PDB file of C-alpha atoms in Angstrom:
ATOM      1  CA  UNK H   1      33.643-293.111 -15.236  1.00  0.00           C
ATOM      2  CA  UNK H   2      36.598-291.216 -16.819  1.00  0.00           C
ATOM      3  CA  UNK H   3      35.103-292.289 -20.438  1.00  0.00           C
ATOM      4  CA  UNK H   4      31.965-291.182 -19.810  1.00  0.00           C
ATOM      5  CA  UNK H   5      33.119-287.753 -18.261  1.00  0.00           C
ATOM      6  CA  UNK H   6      34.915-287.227 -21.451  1.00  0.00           C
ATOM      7  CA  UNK H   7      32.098-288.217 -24.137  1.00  0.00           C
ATOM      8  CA  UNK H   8      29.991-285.613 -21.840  1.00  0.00           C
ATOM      9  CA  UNK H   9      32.193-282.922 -22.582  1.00  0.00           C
ATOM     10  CA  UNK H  10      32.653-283.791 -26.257  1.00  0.00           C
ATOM     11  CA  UNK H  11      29.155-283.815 -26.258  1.00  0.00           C
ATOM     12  CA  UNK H  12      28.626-280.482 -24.295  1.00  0.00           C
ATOM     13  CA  UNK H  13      31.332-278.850 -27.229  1.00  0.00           C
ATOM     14  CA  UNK H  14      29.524-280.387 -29.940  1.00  0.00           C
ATOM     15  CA  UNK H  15      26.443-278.746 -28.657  1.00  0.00           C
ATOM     16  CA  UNK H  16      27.960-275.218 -27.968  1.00  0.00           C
ATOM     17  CA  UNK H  17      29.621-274.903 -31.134  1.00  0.00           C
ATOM     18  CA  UNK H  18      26.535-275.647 -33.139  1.00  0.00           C
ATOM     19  CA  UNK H  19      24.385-272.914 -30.758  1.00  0.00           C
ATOM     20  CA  UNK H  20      27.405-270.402 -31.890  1.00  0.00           C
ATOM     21  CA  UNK H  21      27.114-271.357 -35.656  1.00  0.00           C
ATOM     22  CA  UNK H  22      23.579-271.075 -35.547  1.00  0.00           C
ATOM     23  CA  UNK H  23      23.857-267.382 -33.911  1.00  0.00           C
ATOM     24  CA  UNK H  24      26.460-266.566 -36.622  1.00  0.00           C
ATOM     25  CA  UNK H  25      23.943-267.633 -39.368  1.00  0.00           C
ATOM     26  CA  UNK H  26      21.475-266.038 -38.129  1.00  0.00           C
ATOM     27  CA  UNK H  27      23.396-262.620 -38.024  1.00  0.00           C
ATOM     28  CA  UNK H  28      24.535-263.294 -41.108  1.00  0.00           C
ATOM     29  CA  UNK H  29      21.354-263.691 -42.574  1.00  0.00           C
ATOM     30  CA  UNK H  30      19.960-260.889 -40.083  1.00  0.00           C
ATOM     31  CA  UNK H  31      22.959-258.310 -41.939  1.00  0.00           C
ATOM     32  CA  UNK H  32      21.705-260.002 -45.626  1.00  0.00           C
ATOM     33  CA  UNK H  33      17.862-259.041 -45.303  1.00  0.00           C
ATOM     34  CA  UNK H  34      18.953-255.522 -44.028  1.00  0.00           C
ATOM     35  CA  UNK H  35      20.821-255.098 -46.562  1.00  0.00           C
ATOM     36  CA  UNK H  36      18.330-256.163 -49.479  1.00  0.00           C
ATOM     37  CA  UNK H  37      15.821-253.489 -48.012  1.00  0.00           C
ATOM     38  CA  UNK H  38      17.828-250.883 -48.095  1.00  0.00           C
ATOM     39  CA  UNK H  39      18.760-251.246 -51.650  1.00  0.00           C
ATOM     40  CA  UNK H  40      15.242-252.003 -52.474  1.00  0.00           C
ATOM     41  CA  UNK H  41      14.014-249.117 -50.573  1.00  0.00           C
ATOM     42  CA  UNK H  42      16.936-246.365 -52.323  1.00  0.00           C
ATOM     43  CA  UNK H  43      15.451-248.043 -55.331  1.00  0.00           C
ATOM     44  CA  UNK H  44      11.770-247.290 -55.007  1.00  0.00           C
ATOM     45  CA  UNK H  45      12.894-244.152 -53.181  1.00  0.00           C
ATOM     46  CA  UNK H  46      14.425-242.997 -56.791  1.00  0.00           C
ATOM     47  CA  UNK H  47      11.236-244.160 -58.697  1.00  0.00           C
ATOM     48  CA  UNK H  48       9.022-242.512 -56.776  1.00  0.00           C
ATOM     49  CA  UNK H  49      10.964-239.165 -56.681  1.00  0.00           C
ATOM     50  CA  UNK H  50      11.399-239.240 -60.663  1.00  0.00           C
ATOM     51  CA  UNK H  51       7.894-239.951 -61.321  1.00  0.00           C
ATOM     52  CA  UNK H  52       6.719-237.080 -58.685  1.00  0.00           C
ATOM     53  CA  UNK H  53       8.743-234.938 -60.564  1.00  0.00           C
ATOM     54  CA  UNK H  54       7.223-235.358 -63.923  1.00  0.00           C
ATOM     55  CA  UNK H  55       4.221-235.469 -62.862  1.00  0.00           C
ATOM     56  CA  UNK H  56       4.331-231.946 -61.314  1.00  0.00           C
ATOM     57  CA  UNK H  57       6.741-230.655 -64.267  1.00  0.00           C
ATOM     58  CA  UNK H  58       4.959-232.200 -67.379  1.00  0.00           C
ATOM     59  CA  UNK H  59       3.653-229.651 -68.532  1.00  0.00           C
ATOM     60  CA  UNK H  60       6.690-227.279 -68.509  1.00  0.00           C
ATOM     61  CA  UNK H  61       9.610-229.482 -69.242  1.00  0.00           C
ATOM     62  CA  UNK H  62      10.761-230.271 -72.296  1.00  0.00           C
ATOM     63  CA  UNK H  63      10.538-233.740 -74.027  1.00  0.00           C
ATOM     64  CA  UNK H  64      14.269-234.611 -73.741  1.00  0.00           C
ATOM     65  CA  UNK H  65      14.477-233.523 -70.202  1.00  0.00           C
ATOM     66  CA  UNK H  66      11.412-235.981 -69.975  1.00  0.00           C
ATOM     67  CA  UNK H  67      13.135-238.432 -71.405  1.00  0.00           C
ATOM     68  CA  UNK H  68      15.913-238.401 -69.213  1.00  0.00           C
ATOM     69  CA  UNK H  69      14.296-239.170 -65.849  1.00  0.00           C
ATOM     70  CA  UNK H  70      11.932-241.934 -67.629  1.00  0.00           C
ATOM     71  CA  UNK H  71      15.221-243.231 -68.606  1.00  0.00           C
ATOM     72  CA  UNK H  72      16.558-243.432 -64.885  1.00  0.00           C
ATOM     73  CA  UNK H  73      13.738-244.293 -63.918  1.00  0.00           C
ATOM     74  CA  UNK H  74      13.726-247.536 -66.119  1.00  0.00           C
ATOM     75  CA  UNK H  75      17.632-248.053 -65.366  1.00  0.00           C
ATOM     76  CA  UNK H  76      16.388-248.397 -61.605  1.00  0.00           C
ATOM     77  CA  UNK H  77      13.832-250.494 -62.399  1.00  0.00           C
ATOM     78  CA  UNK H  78      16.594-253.094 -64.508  1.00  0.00           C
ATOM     79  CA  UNK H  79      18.833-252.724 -61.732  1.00  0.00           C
ATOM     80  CA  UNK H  80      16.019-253.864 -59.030  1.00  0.00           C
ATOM     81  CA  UNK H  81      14.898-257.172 -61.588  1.00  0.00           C
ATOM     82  CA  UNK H  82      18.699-257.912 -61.536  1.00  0.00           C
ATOM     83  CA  UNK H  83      19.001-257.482 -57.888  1.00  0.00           C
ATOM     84  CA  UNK H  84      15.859-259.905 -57.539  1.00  0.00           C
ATOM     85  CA  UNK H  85      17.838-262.964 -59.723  1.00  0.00           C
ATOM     86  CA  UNK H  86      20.729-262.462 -57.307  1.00  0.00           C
ATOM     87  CA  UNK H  87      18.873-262.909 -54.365  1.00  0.00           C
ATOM     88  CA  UNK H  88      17.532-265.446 -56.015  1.00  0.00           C
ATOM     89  CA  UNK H  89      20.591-267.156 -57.092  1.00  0.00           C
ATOM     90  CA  UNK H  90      22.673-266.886 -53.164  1.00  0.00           C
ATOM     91  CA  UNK H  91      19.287-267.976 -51.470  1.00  0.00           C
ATOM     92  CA  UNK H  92      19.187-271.023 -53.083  1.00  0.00           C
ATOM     93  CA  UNK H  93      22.893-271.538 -53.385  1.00  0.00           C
ATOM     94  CA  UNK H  94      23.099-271.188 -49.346  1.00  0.00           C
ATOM     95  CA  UNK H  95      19.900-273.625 -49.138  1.00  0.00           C
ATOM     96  CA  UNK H  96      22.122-275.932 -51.202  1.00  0.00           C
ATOM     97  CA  UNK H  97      19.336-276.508 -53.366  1.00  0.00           C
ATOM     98  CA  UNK H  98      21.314-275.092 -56.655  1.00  0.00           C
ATOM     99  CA  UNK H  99      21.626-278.574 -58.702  1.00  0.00           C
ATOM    100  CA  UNK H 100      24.707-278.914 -61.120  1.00  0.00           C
ATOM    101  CA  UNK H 101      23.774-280.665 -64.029  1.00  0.00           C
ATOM    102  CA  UNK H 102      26.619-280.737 -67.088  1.00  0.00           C
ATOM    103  CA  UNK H 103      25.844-281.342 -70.484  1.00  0.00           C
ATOM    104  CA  UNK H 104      27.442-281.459 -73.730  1.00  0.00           C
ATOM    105  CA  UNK H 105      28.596-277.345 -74.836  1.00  0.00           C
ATOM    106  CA  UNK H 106      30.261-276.051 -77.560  1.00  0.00           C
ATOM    107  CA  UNK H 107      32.114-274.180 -75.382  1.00  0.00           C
ATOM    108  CA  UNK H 108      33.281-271.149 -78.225  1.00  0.00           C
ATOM    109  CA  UNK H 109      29.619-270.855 -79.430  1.00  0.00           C
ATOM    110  CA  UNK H 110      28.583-270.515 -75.880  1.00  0.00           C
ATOM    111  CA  UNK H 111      30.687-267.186 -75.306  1.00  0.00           C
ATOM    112  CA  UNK H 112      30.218-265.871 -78.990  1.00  0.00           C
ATOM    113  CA  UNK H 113      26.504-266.171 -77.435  1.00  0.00           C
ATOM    114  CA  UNK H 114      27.286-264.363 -74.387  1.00  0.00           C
ATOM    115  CA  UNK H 115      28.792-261.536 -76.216  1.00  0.00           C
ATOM    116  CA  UNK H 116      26.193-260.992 -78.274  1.00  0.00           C
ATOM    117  CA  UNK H 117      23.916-260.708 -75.594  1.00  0.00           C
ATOM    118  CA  UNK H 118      26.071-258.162 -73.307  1.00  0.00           C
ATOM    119  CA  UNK H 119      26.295-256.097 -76.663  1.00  0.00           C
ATOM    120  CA  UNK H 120      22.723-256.258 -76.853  1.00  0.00           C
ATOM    121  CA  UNK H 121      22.750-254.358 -73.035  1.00  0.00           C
ATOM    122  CA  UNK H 122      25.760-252.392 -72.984  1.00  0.00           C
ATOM    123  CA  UNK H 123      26.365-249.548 -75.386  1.00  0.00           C
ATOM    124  CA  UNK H 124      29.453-249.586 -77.577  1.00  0.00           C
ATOM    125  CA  UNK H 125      31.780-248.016 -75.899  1.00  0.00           C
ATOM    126  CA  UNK H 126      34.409-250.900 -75.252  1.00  0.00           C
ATOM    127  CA  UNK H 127      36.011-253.878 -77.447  1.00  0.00           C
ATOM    128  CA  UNK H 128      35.473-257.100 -76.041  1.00  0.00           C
ATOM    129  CA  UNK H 129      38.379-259.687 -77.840  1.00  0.00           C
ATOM    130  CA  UNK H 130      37.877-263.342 -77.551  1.00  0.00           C
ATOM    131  CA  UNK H 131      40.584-265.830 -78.008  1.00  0.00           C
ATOM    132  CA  UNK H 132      40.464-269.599 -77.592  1.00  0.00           C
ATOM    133  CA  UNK H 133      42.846-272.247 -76.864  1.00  0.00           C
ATOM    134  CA  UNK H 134      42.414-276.105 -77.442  1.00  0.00           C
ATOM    135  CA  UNK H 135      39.625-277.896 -78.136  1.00  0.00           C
ATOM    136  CA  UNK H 136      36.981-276.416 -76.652  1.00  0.00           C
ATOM    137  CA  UNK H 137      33.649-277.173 -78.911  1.00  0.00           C
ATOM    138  CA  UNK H 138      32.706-280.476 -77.157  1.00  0.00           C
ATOM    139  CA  UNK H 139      32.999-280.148 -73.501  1.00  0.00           C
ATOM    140  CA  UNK H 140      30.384-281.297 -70.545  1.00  0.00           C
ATOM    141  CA  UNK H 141      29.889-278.338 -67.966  1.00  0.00           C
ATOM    142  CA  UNK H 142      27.015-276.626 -66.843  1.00  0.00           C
ATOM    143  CA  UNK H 143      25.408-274.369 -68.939  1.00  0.00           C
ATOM    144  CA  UNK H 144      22.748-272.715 -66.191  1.00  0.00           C
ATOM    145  CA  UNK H 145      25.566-272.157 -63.869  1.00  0.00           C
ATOM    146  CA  UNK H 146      28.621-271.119 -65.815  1.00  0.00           C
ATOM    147  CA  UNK H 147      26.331-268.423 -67.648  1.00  0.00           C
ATOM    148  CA  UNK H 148      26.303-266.307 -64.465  1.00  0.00           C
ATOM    149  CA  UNK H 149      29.941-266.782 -63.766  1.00  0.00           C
ATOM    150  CA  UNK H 150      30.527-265.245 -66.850  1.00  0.00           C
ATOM    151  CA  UNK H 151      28.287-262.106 -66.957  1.00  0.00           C
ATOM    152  CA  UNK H 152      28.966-260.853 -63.993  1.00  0.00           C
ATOM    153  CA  UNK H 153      32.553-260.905 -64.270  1.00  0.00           C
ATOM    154  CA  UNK H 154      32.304-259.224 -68.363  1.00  0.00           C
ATOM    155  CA  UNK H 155      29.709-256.777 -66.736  1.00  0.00           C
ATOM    156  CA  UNK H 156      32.450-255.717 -64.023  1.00  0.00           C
ATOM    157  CA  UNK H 157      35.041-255.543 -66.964  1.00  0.00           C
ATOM    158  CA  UNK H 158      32.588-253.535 -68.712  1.00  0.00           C
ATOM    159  CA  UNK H 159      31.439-250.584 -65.726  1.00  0.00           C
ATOM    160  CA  UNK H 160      34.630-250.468 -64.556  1.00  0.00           C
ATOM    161  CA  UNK H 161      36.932-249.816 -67.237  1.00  0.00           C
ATOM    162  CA  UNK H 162      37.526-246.552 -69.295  1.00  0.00           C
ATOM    163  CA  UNK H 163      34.920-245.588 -72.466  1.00  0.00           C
ATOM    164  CA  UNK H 164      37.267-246.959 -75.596  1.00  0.00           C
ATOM    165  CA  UNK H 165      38.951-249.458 -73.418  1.00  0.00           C
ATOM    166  CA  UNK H 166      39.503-253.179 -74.354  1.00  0.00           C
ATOM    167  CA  UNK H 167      38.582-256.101 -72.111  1.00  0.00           C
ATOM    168  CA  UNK H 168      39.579-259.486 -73.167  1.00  0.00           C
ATOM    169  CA  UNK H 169      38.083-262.946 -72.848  1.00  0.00           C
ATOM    170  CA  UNK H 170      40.631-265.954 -73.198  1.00  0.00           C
ATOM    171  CA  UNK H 171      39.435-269.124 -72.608  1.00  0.00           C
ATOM    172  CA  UNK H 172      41.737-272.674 -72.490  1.00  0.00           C
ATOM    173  CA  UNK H 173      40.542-275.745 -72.834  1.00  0.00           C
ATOM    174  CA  UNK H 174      43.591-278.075 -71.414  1.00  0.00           C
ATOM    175  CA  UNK H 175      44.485-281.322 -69.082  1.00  0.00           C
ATOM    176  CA  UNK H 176      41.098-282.222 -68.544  1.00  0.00           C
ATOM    177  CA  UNK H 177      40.014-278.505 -67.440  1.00  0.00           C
ATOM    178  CA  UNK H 178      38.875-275.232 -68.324  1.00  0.00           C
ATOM    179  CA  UNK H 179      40.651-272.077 -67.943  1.00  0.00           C
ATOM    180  CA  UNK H 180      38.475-268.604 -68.598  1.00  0.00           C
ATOM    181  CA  UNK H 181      40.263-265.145 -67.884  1.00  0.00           C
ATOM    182  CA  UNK H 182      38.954-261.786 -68.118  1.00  0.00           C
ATOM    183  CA  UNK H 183      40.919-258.822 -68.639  1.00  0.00           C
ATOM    184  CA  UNK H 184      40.558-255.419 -68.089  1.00  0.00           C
ATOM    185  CA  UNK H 185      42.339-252.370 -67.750  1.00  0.00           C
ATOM    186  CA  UNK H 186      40.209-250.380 -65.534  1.00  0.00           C
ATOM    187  CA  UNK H 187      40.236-248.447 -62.016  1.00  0.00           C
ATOM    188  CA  UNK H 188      41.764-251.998 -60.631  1.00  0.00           C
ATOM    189  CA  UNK H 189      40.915-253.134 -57.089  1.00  0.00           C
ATOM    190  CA  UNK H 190      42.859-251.824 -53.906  1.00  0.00           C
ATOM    191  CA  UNK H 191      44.549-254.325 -51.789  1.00  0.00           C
ATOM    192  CA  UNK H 192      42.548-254.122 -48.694  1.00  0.00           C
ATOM    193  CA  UNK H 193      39.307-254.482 -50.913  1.00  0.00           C
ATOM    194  CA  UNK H 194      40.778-258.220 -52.172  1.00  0.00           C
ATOM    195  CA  UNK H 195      40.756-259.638 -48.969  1.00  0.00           C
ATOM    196  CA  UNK H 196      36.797-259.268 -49.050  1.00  0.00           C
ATOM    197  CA  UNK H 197      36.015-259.461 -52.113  1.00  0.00           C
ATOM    198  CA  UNK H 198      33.723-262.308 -52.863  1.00  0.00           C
ATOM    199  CA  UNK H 199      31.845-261.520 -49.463  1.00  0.00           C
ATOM    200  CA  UNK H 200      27.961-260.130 -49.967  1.00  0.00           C
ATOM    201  CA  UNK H 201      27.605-256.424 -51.003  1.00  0.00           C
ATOM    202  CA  UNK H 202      31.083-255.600 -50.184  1.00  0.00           C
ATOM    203  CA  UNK H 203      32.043-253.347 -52.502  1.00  0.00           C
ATOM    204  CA  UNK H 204      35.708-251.446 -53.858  1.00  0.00           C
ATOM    205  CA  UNK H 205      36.485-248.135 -52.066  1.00  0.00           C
ATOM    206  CA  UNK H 206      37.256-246.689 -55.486  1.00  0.00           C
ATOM    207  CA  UNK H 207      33.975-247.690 -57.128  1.00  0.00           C
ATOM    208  CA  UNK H 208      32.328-244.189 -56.994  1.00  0.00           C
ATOM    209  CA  UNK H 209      28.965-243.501 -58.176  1.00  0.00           C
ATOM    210  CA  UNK H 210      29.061-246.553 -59.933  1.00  0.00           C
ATOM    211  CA  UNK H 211      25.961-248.952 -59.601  1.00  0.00           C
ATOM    212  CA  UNK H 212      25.816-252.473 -58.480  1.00  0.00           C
ATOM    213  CA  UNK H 213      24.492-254.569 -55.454  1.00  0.00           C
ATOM    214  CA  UNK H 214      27.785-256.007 -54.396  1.00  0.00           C
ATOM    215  CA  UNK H 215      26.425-259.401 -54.905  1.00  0.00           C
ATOM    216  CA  UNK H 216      28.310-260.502 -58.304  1.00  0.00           C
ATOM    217  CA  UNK H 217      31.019-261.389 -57.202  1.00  0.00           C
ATOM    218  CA  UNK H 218      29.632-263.303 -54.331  1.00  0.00           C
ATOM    219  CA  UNK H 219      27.711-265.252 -56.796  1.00  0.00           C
ATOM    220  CA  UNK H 220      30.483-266.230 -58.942  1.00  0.00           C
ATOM    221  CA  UNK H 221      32.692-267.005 -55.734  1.00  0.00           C
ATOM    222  CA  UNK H 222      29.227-269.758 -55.073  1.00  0.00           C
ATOM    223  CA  UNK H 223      28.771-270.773 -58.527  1.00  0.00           C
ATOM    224  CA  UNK H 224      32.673-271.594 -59.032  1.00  0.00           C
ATOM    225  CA  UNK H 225      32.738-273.839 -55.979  1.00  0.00           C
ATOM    226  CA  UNK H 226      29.733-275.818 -57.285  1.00  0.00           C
ATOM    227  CA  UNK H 227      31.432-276.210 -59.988  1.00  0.00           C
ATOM    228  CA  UNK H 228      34.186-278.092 -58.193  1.00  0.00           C
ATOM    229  CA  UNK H 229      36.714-275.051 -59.969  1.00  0.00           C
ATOM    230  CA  UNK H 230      38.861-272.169 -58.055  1.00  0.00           C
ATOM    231  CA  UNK H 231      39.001-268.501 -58.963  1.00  0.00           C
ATOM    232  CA  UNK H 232      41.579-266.276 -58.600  1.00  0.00           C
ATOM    233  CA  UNK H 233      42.220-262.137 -59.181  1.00  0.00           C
ATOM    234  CA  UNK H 234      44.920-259.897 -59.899  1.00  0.00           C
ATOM    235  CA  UNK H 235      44.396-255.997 -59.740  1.00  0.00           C
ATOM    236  CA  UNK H 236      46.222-253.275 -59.567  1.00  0.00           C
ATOM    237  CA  UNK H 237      44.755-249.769 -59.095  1.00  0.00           C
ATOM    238  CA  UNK H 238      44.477-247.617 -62.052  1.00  0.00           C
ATOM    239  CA  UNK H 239      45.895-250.755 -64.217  1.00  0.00           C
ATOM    240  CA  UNK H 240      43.556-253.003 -64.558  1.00  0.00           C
ATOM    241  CA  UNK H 241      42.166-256.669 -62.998  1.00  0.00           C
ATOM    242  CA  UNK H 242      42.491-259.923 -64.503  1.00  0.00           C
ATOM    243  CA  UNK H 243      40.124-262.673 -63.291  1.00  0.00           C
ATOM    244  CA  UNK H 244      40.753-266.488 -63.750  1.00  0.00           C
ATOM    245  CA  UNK H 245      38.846-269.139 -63.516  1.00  0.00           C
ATOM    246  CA  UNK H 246      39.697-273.082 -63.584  1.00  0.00           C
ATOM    247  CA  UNK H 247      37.044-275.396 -63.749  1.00  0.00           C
ATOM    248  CA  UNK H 248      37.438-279.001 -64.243  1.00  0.00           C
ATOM    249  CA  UNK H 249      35.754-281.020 -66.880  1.00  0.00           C
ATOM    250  CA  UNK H 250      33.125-283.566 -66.117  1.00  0.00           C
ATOM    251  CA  UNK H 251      33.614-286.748 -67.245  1.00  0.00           C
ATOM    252  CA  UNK H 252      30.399-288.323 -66.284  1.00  0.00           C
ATOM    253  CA  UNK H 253      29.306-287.665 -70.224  1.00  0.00           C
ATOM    254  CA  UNK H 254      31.338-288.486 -73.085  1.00  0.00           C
ATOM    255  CA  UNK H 255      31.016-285.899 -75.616  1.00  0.00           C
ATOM    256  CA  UNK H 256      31.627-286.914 -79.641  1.00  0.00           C
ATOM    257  CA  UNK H 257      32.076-284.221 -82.583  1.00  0.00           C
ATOM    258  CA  UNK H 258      30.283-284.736 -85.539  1.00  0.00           C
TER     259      UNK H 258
END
């Protein structure tokens, strides 16, 4: 009888504290789709002020004053596209349904790439070094996945650091891993802000005016454990923040060089 008693109550637990994780994801996810509308709706709020306004002032302002609210108006519109592949990317991270799938990378053409493409977006108004260490041309990771990982963090480097500014990319190929660090010396992140920083639109008390969805880092946070790889940050306000990232190397594919 005692036996049974006690497999009851194990059972009763078991049952309780899936009801309470249930609730909490459904809070969660409750908090997440408020969130998303009210970024999508100070979006199209912004649109469809700027357009009102040249539409009633077209015929009296002047071309460059034009210019600049078609230009906000098409920075909004980037910004909601990018907010839309970072839904994307958690909702299918949190359905589990994001699939890691190495294959052979030169590593160093892979961020030359990268570079090139954020110079392609952001103006030039920063110097983005890249150094690497070891052999790092024939390496088996995910391409799909480590892309992301990589923008975002640049892209914070980038909008948060002073016009003129340096940020640095090192990356280490060593011991069967892969070390990538990004370096900036920008506003920095406050202390309280650290403890939450890879949580969902949680964003630095010192980020101003500044745009973003607070969703980056959340993604990389996702995309590093999928990886198998940790990720740790050092900041100090009005220095600067260093990012690190350590991802191990898949062995499933042996890669040769040529």
């Amino acid at each position: 009888m005692e036996f049974w008693d006690i497999t009851n109550r194990l059972q009763v637990e078991k049952e309780i504290d899936e009801n309470v994780a249930q609730e909490e994801r459904g809070e969660q996810k409750e908090r997440f789709v408020s969130m998303i509308c009210h970024e999508f709706r100070s979006s199209l709020n912004m649109i469809s002020f700027s357009t009102s306004l040249l539409k009633r002032h077209r015929d009296t302002w002047s071309e460059e004053k034009k210019l600049q609210y078609l230009q906000r108006v098409q920075t909004t519109v980037e910004q909601l596209n990018q907010l839309m592949d970072e839904v994307f990317i958690i909702d299918t991270a949190q359905a589990g349904k994001l699939k890691f799938e190495p294959k052979p990378l030169n590593l160093i053409q892979f961020c030359h790439d990268i570079l090139a493409q954020m110079n392609l977006s952001e103006s030039s108004q920063h110097t983005v070094t890249f150094v690497s260490q070891g052999d790092c041309q024939a390496v088996c990771m995910d391409k799909k996945l480590l892309q992301p990982i990589l923008t975002n963090l640049l892209s914070n480097a980038l909008k948060y650091s002073p016009k003129s500014s340096t940020v640095d990319l090192v990356l280490s190929c060593q011991d069967e891993k892969v070390i990538f660090q990004i370096k900036d010396k920008g506003i920095g992140i406050p202390k309280a802000d650290q403890q939450l920083l890879f949580e969902a639109f949680h964003r630095g008390g010192n980020v101003g005016d500044r745009p973003g969805s607070g969703l980056g880092l959340a993604i990389v946070k996702k995309l590093v454990d999928i990886h198998g790889g940790q990720i740790f940050v050092e900041s100090e306000v009005g220095v600067g923040t260093t990012f690190t990232i350590t991802l191990p190397l898949c062995q499933s594919v042996r890669i040769t060089k040529d």
